[in-house]
Coordinates of N, CA and C in Angstrom, one line a residue:
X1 N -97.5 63.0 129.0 CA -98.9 62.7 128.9 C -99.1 61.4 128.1
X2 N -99.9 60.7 128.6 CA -100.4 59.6 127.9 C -101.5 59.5 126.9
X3 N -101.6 58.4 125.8 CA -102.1 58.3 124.7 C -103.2 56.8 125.4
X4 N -104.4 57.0 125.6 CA -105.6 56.4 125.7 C -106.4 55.9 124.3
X5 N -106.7 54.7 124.6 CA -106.8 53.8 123.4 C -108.5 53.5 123.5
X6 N -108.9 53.7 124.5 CA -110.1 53.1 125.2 C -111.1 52.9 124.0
X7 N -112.0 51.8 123.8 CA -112.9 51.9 122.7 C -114.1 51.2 123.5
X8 N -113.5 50.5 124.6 CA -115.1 50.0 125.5 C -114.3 50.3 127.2
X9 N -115.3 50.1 128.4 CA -115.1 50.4 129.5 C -114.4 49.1 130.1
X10 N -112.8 49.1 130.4 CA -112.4 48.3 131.1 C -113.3 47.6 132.3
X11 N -113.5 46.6 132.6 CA -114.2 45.8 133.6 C -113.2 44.7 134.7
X12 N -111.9 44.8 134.1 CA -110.6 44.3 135.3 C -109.6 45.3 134.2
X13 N -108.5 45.2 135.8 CA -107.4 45.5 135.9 C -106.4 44.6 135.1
X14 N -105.7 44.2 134.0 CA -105.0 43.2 133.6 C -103.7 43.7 134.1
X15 N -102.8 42.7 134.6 CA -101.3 42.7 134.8 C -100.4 42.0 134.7
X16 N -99.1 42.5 133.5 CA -98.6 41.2 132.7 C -97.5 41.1 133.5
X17 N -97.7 39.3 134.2 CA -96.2 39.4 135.0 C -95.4 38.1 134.5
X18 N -93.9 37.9 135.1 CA -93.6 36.6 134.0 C -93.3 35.8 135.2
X19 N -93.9 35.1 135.9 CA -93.8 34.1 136.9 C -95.8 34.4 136.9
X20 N -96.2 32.6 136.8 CA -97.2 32.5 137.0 C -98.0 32.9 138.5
X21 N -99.1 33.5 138.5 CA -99.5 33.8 140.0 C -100.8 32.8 140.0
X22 N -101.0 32.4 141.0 CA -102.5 31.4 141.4 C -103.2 32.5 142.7
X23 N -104.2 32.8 142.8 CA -105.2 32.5 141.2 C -104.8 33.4 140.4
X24 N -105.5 33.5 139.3 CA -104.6 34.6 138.5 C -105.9 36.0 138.3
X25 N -106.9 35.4 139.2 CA -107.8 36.9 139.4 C -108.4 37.0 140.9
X26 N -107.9 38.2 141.3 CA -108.6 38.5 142.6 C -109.2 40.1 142.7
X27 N -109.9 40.1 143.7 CA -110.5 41.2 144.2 C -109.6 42.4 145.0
X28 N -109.4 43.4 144.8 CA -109.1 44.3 146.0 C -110.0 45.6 146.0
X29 N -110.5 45.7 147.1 CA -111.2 47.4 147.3 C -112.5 46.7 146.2
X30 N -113.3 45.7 146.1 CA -114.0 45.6 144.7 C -113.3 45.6 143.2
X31 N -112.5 45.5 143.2 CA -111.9 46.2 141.8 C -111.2 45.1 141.2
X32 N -111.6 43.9 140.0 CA -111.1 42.8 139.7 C -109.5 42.9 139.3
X33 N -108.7 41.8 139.5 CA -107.1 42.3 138.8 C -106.9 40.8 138.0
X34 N -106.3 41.4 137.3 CA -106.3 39.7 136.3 C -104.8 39.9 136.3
X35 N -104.3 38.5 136.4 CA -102.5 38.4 136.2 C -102.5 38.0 135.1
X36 N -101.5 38.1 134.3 CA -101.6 37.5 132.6 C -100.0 37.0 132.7
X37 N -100.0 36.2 132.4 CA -98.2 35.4 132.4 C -97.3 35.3 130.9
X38 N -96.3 36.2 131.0 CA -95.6 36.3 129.2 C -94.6 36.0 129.6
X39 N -93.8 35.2 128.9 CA -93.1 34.6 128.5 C -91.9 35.6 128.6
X40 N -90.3 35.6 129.7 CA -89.7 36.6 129.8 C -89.0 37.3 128.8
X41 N -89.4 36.7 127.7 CA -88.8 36.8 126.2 C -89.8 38.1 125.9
X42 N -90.7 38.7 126.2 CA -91.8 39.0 125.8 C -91.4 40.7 126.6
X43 N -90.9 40.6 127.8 CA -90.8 41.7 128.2 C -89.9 43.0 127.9
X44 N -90.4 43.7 127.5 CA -89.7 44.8 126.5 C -91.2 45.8 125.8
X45 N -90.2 47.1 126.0 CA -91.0 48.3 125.7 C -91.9 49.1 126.5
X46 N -91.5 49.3 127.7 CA -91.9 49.8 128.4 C -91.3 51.1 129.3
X47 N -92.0 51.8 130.5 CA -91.5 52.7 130.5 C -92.3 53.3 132.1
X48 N -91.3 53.7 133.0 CA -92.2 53.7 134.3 C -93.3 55.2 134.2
X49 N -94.0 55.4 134.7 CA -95.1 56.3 134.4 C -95.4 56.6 135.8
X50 N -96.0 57.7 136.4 CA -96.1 58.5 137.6 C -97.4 58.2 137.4
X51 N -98.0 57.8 138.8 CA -99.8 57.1 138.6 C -100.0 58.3 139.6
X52 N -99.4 59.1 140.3 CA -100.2 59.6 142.0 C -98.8 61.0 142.0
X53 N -98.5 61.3 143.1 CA -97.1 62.7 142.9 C -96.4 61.8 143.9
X54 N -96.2 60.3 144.2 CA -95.8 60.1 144.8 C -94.5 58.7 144.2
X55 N -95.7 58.1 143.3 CA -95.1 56.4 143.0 C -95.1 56.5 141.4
X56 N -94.4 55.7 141.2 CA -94.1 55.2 140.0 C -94.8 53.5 139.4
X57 N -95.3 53.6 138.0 CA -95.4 52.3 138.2 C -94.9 51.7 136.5
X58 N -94.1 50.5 136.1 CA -93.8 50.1 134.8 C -95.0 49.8 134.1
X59 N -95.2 50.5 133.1 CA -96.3 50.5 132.0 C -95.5 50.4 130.3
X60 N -96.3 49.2 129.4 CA -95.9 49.4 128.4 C -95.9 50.7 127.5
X61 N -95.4 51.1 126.1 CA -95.2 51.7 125.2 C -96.5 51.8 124.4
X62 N -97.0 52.5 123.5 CA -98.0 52.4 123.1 C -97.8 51.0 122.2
X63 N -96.6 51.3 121.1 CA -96.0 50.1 120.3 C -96.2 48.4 121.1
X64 N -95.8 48.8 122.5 CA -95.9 47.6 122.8 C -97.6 46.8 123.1
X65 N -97.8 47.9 123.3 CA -99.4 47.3 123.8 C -100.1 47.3 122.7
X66 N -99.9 47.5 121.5 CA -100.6 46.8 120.2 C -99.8 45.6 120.0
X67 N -99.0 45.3 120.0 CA -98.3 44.6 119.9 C -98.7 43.1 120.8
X68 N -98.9 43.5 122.1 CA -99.6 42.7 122.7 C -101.1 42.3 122.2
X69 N -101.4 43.2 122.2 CA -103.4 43.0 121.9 C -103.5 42.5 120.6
X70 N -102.9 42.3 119.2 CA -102.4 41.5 118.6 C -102.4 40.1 119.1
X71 N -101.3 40.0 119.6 CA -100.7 38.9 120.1 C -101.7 38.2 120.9
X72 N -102.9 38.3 121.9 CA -103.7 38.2 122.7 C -105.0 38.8 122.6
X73 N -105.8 39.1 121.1 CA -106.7 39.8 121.3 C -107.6 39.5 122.3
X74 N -107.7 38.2 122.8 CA -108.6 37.8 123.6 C -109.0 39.0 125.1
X75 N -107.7 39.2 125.5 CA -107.6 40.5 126.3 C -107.6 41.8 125.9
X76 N -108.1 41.6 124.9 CA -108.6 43.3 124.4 C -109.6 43.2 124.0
X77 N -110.5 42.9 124.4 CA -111.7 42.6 123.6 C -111.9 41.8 122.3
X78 N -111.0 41.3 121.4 CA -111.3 40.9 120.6 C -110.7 41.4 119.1
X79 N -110.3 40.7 118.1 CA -109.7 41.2 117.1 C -110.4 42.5 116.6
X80 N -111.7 42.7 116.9 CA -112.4 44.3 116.2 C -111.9 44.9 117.0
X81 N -112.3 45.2 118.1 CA -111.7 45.9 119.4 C -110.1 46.7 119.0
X82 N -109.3 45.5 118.7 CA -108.0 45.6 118.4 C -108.2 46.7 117.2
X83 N -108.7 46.5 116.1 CA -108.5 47.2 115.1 C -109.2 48.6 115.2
X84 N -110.4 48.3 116.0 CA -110.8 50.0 116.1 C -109.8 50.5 117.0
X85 N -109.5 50.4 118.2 CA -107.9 50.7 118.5 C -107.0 51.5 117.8
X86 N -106.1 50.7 116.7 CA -105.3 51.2 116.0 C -105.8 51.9 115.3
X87 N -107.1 51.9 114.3 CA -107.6 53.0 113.6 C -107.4 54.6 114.7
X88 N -108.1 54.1 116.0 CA -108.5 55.0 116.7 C -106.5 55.9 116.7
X89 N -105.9 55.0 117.0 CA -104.4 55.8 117.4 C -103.9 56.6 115.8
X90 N -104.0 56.0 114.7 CA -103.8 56.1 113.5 C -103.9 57.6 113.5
X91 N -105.0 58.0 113.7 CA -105.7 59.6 113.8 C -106.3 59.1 112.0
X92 N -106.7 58.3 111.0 CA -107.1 58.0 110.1 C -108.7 57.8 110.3
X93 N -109.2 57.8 109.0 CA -110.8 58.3 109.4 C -110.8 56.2 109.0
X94 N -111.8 55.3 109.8 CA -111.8 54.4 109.5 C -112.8 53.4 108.2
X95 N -111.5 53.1 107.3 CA -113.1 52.9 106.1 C -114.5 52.1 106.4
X96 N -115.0 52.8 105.0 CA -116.2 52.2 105.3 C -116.6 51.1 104.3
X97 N -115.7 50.9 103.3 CA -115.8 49.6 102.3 C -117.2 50.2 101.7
X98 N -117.6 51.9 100.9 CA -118.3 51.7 100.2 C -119.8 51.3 100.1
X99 N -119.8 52.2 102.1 CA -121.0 52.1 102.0 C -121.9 53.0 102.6

């Protein structure tokens, strides 16, 4: 079972590959896909995951994908984004600085 992070509604697909793709966003079926290019030093912590009863597909770690969104908050929405996130995974109630 997987652990879902969601704090806003995805609006593309992102997909981290390590050879650059042109363009690096296209359409299929309507449904935007964005390529993201890391560095092959980068690739680690993942783990293939059953999408259908049929296929398989390589998906990061939870660890890893903070790790990334960190590293790139720009693709996660944004450094708040990132941290409600991790609060969210934490199971921690998130402070409120007292107020």
């Amino acid at each position: 079972m997987g652990v879902f992070l969601f704090t806003q509604p995805s609006l593309k697909e992102q997909i981290v590959v390590s050879k650059q793709i042109r363009p690096s966003e296209i359409k299929i079926r309507n449904i935007p896909f964005q390529f993201i290019y890391h560095n092959g030093k980068h690739f680690f912590g993942a783990k293939k995951m059953w999408i259908d009863n049929f296929n398989k597909v390589l998906c990061s770690d939870l660890e890893k994908t903070f790790l990334d969104c960190l590293f790139k908050p720009d693709y996660a929405g944004g450094i708040v984004e990132v941290a409600r996130a991790i609060v969210s995974g934490s199971g921690l109630e998130p402070p409120t600085f007292g107020l």
